[in-house]
């Protein structure tokens, strides 16, 4: 047997013995060591869906996650000027110590003085990040990363998108996405184009073994302009009452396009987007129910942003962002009602977590508090 054939035989035995899926095996054979693969799986195959915990636990330990945008201040600060955790490696250590099992990236950049340098948006950078994740018992579950803006795609955009998919595989992700809505337009024709584009991207991602997802802000759950008299540019001025992202769900391919509901922004939409002008010119009221969107499409929502809000009707959004479990959004009812228990990945997010110079440790303190509240949430 040649050395090459022997390598193939050993690799096959490794994959069978560890129960590695294709993404985990690819990571092990593209620079992450077999030892890291063992650390990832604990010597056995990772189940496709973790079972819900005992005693009504709504977010089982393997599903407790955080998007790194929440602690972006820690990742981006200069380690030479502070004793606080700085850069990806040290922040991973803190998140692992707190108890998180999963993270979602918000890009791959950190302070230039942090270990690994400023830009880790490369294949080699992904290998470095994967090692640090494994060292701290963390799994990457997604990324708010690059989605081509052009349609049809330029070759440069397509090449960069495929590089991000390669990085996602090295990092062991099941999902890759963006922090933006599919389009910011209110018009049906633009959402039709967005669905065509996302179906094409989703097919490329599927061929790489990755589920592609899009994120929402409140405006994505405002009403689609799809009917009524046309304006001077020939665009509709009234609505049939369907919301933009609900329409996108009906016209995008469920096998190719997935969604990450930001629950905070969905409840802001409930507060802000309550009326529309019907085709006959009348004003109609329709109160948005985030759970009613997810429940019949539950497997299209593999990730959530578990972002909490304190009710404040005096503000434009109706809520102020607060650490998870300290607000008024009823997460127990929401997570109880989505179905497919144990198959969703809630990622704690708080845009306002960084405390600036007044309290530079705040974002990681809030991450600790939010983890404790995630763990305490019961059905």
Coordinates of C-alpha atoms in Angstrom, one line a residue:
X1 CA 0.0 0.0 0.0
X2 CA 1.4 3.4 -1.0
X3 CA 1.7 6.2 1.6
X4 CA -1.1 8.1 -0.2
X5 CA -3.4 5.0 0.0
X6 CA -2.5 4.5 3.6
X7 CA -3.4 8.2 4.3
X8 CA -6.8 7.7 2.7
X9 CA -7.4 4.5 4.7
X10 CA -6.4 6.2 8.0
X11 CA -8.6 9.2 7.1
X12 CA -11.6 6.9 6.4
X13 CA -11.1 5.1 9.7
X14 CA -10.8 8.4 11.5
X15 CA -14.1 9.7 10.0
X16 CA -15.9 6.4 10.7
X17 CA -14.5 6.1 14.2
X18 CA -15.4 9.7 15.3
X19 CA -18.7 9.8 13.5
X20 CA -17.6 13.1 11.8
X21 CA -19.9 14.7 9.4
X22 CA -18.6 16.1 6.2
X23 CA -17.9 19.6 7.6
X24 CA -16.1 18.4 10.7
X25 CA -14.0 16.0 8.6
X26 CA -13.2 18.7 6.1
X27 CA -12.0 20.9 9.0
X28 CA -9.8 18.1 10.3
X29 CA -8.2 17.6 6.9
X30 CA -7.7 21.3 6.0
X31 CA -5.4 22.2 8.8
X32 CA -7.3 21.6 12.0
X33 CA -5.8 18.6 13.7
X34 CA -7.4 15.3 14.4
X35 CA -7.1 16.1 18.0
X36 CA -9.2 19.2 17.5
X37 CA -11.8 17.1 15.7
X38 CA -11.9 14.8 18.8
X39 CA -12.3 17.8 21.0
X40 CA -15.1 19.0 18.8
X41 CA -17.1 15.8 18.9
X42 CA -16.0 14.4 22.3
X43 CA -15.1 11.2 20.4
X44 CA -18.7 10.6 19.2
X45 CA -20.9 12.1 16.5
X46 CA -22.5 15.4 17.4
X47 CA -26.3 14.9 17.2
X48 CA -28.1 16.8 14.5
X49 CA -30.5 18.2 17.1
X50 CA -29.7 18.4 20.8
X51 CA -32.6 17.2 22.9
X52 CA -34.3 19.7 25.2
X53 CA -33.0 19.7 28.8
X54 CA -34.8 18.3 31.8
X55 CA -37.2 20.3 34.0
X56 CA -38.6 22.3 31.2
X57 CA -35.3 23.9 30.2
X58 CA -36.1 25.9 27.0
X59 CA -32.5 26.5 25.8
X60 CA -30.4 23.3 26.4
X61 CA -26.7 23.9 27.2
X62 CA -25.5 22.9 23.7
X63 CA -27.8 25.6 22.2
X64 CA -26.8 28.6 24.3
X65 CA -25.0 31.0 22.0
X66 CA -23.9 34.6 21.6
X67 CA -23.2 36.7 18.5
X68 CA -19.9 38.4 18.8
X69 CA -21.3 41.7 17.8
X70 CA -22.4 41.9 21.4
X71 CA -18.8 41.9 22.6
X72 CA -17.3 43.7 19.6
X73 CA -15.7 46.2 21.8
X74 CA -13.6 43.5 23.5
X75 CA -12.7 41.9 20.2
X76 CA -11.5 45.2 18.7
X77 CA -9.6 46.7 21.7
X78 CA -5.9 46.9 21.9
X79 CA -4.5 44.1 24.2
X80 CA -1.4 46.3 24.9
X81 CA -3.5 48.9 26.7
X82 CA -5.8 47.0 28.9
X83 CA -5.8 43.9 31.2
X84 CA -9.3 43.1 30.0
X85 CA -10.0 40.3 27.5
X86 CA -9.1 41.5 24.0
X87 CA -9.2 39.9 20.6
X88 CA -10.8 36.7 19.5
X89 CA -8.7 34.2 21.5
X90 CA -9.1 35.9 24.8
X91 CA -12.8 36.6 24.3
X92 CA -13.4 33.0 23.4
X93 CA -11.7 32.1 26.7
X94 CA -14.1 34.3 28.6
X95 CA -17.2 33.1 26.7
X96 CA -16.2 29.5 27.3
X97 CA -15.6 30.2 31.0
X98 CA -19.1 31.7 31.3
X99 CA -20.6 28.6 29.8
X100 CA -21.5 29.4 26.2
X101 CA -21.4 26.5 23.8
X102 CA -22.0 28.4 20.5
X103 CA -20.9 31.7 18.9
X104 CA -22.0 33.5 15.8
X105 CA -19.4 35.6 14.1
X106 CA -20.0 39.3 13.1
X107 CA -17.0 39.4 10.7
X108 CA -13.5 38.2 11.2
X109 CA -11.6 41.4 12.2
X110 CA -10.0 42.2 15.5
X111 CA -7.4 44.7 16.8
X112 CA -4.1 44.5 14.9
X113 CA -2.2 43.9 18.1
X114 CA -4.3 40.8 19.0
X115 CA -2.9 37.4 18.4
X116 CA -3.3 36.5 14.7
X117 CA -3.4 40.1 13.5
X118 CA -6.2 42.4 12.4
X119 CA -7.8 40.4 9.5
X120 CA -8.7 36.8 9.8
X121 CA -11.0 36.7 6.8
X122 CA -8.8 34.1 5.1
X123 CA -8.6 30.4 5.0
X124 CA -5.5 30.4 7.2
X125 CA -7.4 32.8 9.6
X126 CA -10.3 30.4 9.8
X127 CA -7.9 27.6 10.8
X128 CA -6.5 29.7 13.6
X129 CA -10.0 30.7 14.8
X130 CA -11.1 27.1 14.7
X131 CA -8.3 26.0 16.9
X132 CA -9.2 28.7 19.5
X133 CA -12.9 27.7 19.4
X134 CA -12.0 24.0 20.0
X135 CA -9.7 25.0 22.8
X136 CA -12.6 26.6 24.6
X137 CA -15.4 24.2 23.9
X138 CA -17.1 26.5 21.5
X139 CA -18.8 25.8 18.2
X140 CA -19.2 28.4 15.4
X141 CA -22.9 28.3 14.3
X142 CA -23.0 31.1 11.8
X143 CA -21.6 34.4 10.6
X144 CA -22.9 37.8 9.7
X145 CA -20.6 38.0 6.7
X146 CA -20.3 38.7 3.0
X147 CA -23.3 38.4 0.7
X148 CA -22.8 39.6 -2.9
X149 CA -24.6 42.9 -3.5
X150 CA -24.7 42.6 -7.2
X151 CA -27.2 40.6 -9.2
X152 CA -26.3 39.0 -11.5
X153 CA -23.1 38.3 -9.5
X154 CA -19.7 39.6 -10.5
X155 CA -17.0 37.0 -10.6
X156 CA -15.1 38.8 -7.8
X157 CA -18.2 38.7 -5.6
X158 CA -18.9 35.1 -6.4
X159 CA -15.3 34.1 -5.6
X160 CA -15.4 35.9 -2.3
X161 CA -18.7 34.3 -1.4
X162 CA -17.2 30.8 -2.1
X163 CA -14.2 31.7 0.0
X164 CA -16.6 32.5 2.9
X165 CA -18.2 29.1 2.4
X166 CA -14.8 27.4 2.6
X167 CA -14.1 29.3 5.8
X168 CA -17.5 28.3 7.2
X169 CA -16.6 24.6 6.6
X170 CA -13.2 25.0 8.3
X171 CA -14.9 26.7 11.2
X172 CA -17.5 23.8 11.4
X173 CA -20.5 26.0 10.8
X174 CA -23.8 24.5 9.7
X175 CA -25.1 28.0 8.7
X176 CA -23.8 31.1 7.0
X177 CA -25.6 34.4 6.6
X178 CA -25.8 38.1 6.9
X179 CA -27.0 40.8 9.3
X180 CA -29.0 42.6 6.6
X181 CA -32.5 42.1 5.2
X182 CA -32.7 40.6 1.7
X183 CA -33.6 44.0 0.4
X184 CA -34.5 47.4 2.0
X185 CA -37.1 48.0 -0.7
X186 CA -40.9 48.3 0.1
X187 CA -41.8 47.1 -3.5
X188 CA -42.9 43.6 -4.5
X189 CA -40.8 43.7 -7.7
X190 CA -37.6 44.2 -5.7
X191 CA -38.5 41.3 -3.3
X192 CA -39.0 39.1 -6.4
X193 CA -35.5 39.9 -7.5
X194 CA -34.2 39.4 -4.0
X195 CA -35.7 35.9 -3.8
X196 CA -34.2 35.0 -7.2
X197 CA -30.8 36.1 -6.0
X198 CA -31.1 34.3 -2.6
X199 CA -32.2 31.1 -4.2
X200 CA -29.1 31.2 -6.4
X201 CA -26.9 31.9 -3.4
X202 CA -28.7 29.2 -1.4
X203 CA -28.0 26.6 -4.1
X204 CA -24.3 27.4 -4.0
X205 CA -24.2 27.2 -0.2
X206 CA -26.2 23.9 -0.2
X207 CA -23.6 22.4 -2.6
X208 CA -21.0 23.4 0.0
X209 CA -23.0 21.7 2.8
X210 CA -24.1 25.0 4.4
X211 CA -27.5 26.5 5.1
X212 CA -27.7 30.1 4.0
X213 CA -29.7 32.5 6.2
X214 CA -30.9 36.1 6.2
X215 CA -31.5 38.3 9.2
X216 CA -34.3 40.8 9.8
X217 CA -34.8 44.3 11.2
X218 CA -38.2 45.7 12.0
X219 CA -38.8 47.2 8.6
X220 CA -38.6 43.7 7.0
X221 CA -41.9 43.0 8.8
X222 CA -43.6 46.2 7.6
X223 CA -46.2 46.0 4.8
X224 CA -45.3 45.2 1.2
X225 CA -46.4 47.8 -1.5
X226 CA -48.0 45.5 -4.0
X227 CA -51.3 47.0 -5.2
X228 CA -53.3 50.2 -5.6
X229 CA -52.7 53.2 -7.8
X230 CA -49.2 53.5 -9.3
X231 CA -46.9 56.5 -8.5
X232 CA -45.1 58.5 -11.2
X233 CA -42.4 55.8 -11.4
X234 CA -45.0 53.1 -12.0
X235 CA -44.7 51.6 -8.5
X236 CA -47.6 50.5 -6.4
X237 CA -48.7 52.7 -3.5
X238 CA -50.9 50.5 -1.4
X239 CA -50.7 47.1 0.2
X240 CA -52.7 43.8 0.2
X241 CA -51.7 43.4 3.8
X242 CA -48.8 41.0 3.5
X243 CA -45.5 41.9 5.2
X244 CA -42.3 42.0 3.2
X245 CA -40.5 39.1 4.8
X246 CA -43.6 37.0 4.9
X247 CA -43.9 37.4 1.2
X248 CA -40.2 36.5 0.8
X249 CA -40.9 33.3 2.7
X250 CA -43.5 32.3 0.1
X251 CA -41.4 33.0 -3.0
X252 CA -37.9 31.8 -1.8
X253 CA -37.1 28.1 -1.9
X254 CA -37.4 26.5 1.6
X255 CA -34.7 24.0 0.8
X256 CA -32.2 26.8 -0.1
X257 CA -33.1 29.9 1.9
X258 CA -33.3 30.1 5.7
X259 CA -33.9 32.8 8.2
X260 CA -32.6 34.1 11.5
X261 CA -35.4 36.0 13.3
X262 CA -34.1 38.8 15.5
X263 CA -36.9 38.5 18.1
X264 CA -36.3 42.0 19.4
X265 CA -36.8 43.6 16.0
X266 CA -39.8 41.4 15.4
X267 CA -41.5 42.8 18.5
X268 CA -40.5 46.3 17.4
X269 CA -42.4 45.6 14.2
X270 CA -45.4 44.5 16.3
X271 CA -45.2 48.0 18.0
X272 CA -44.4 50.1 14.9
X273 CA -46.0 48.5 11.9
X274 CA -49.7 48.1 12.7
X275 CA -51.6 49.8 9.9
X276 CA -51.5 49.8 6.1
X277 CA -53.5 51.5 3.3
X278 CA -55.5 48.8 1.5
X279 CA -56.1 48.7 -2.3
X280 CA -59.4 50.5 -1.8
X281 CA -57.8 53.4 0.1
X282 CA -59.0 52.4 3.6
X283 CA -56.8 52.1 6.6
X284 CA -56.5 48.6 7.9
X285 CA -55.1 47.4 11.2
X286 CA -53.1 44.2 11.6
X287 CA -51.0 43.5 14.7
X288 CA -47.9 41.4 13.9
X289 CA -47.4 38.1 15.7
X290 CA -43.8 36.9 15.4
X291 CA -44.6 33.5 16.7
X292 CA -47.3 33.0 14.0
X293 CA -44.7 33.5 11.4
X294 CA -42.2 31.0 12.8
X295 CA -44.6 28.3 13.9
X296 CA -45.6 27.0 10.4
X297 CA -42.1 27.5 9.1
X298 CA -40.1 26.4 12.1
X299 CA -37.3 24.5 10.3
X300 CA -36.7 27.5 8.2
X301 CA -35.6 29.4 11.3
X302 CA -32.5 27.5 12.5
X303 CA -31.2 30.6 14.4
X304 CA -32.7 33.3 16.5
X305 CA -31.3 36.5 18.0
X306 CA -32.3 36.3 21.6
X307 CA -32.3 40.1 22.1
X308 CA -34.4 41.4 25.0
X309 CA -36.2 44.7 25.3
X310 CA -37.7 46.7 28.1
X311 CA -41.0 48.2 27.0
X312 CA -40.8 51.9 26.5
X313 CA -43.7 53.3 24.4
X314 CA -42.2 56.8 24.5
X315 CA -39.4 55.7 22.1
X316 CA -39.7 55.2 18.4
X317 CA -39.1 51.4 18.7
X318 CA -41.3 50.8 21.7
X319 CA -38.5 49.0 23.5
X320 CA -35.0 49.7 25.0
X321 CA -32.4 46.9 24.5
X322 CA -31.4 45.2 27.8
X323 CA -29.5 42.0 28.8
X324 CA -31.4 38.8 28.0
X325 CA -33.9 37.9 30.7
X326 CA -34.2 41.4 32.1
X327 CA -36.7 42.8 29.6
X328 CA -40.4 42.4 28.8
X329 CA -40.3 40.1 25.8
X330 CA -42.0 36.8 26.7
X331 CA -39.2 34.4 25.6
X332 CA -40.7 31.5 27.5
X333 CA -43.9 31.7 25.5
X334 CA -42.1 32.3 22.3
X335 CA -39.6 29.4 22.6
X336 CA -42.3 27.1 23.9
X337 CA -44.4 27.8 20.8
X338 CA -42.0 27.5 18.0
X339 CA -42.0 23.7 17.8
X340 CA -39.1 21.4 16.9
X341 CA -37.8 21.7 20.5
X342 CA -34.1 21.6 20.8
X343 CA -33.4 22.3 17.1
X344 CA -33.1 26.1 17.2
X345 CA -30.0 28.1 18.1
X346 CA -30.7 31.2 20.2
X347 CA -27.9 33.7 20.0
X348 CA -27.8 36.4 22.7
X349 CA -27.4 39.8 21.2
X350 CA -27.4 43.3 22.6
X351 CA -26.4 46.1 20.4
X352 CA -25.9 48.4 23.4
X353 CA -23.8 46.0 25.5
X354 CA -20.5 47.9 25.2
X355 CA -20.0 50.3 28.0
X356 CA -17.3 52.5 26.4
X357 CA -14.6 54.1 28.5
X358 CA -17.0 54.5 31.4
X359 CA -17.4 50.7 31.8
X360 CA -15.2 48.8 29.4
X361 CA -16.0 45.4 31.0
X362 CA -19.7 45.8 30.6
X363 CA -20.3 43.8 27.4
X364 CA -18.7 40.6 28.9
X365 CA -20.5 41.3 32.2
X366 CA -23.8 41.4 30.3
X367 CA -22.8 38.3 28.5
X368 CA -22.4 36.5 31.8
X369 CA -25.7 37.8 33.1
X370 CA -27.5 36.9 29.9
X371 CA -26.1 33.4 29.9
X372 CA -27.4 32.8 33.5
X373 CA -30.8 34.0 32.4
X374 CA -30.7 31.7 29.4
X375 CA -29.9 28.8 31.6
X376 CA -32.7 29.7 34.0
X377 CA -35.4 30.0 31.4
X378 CA -38.1 27.4 31.8
X379 CA -41.2 26.4 30.0

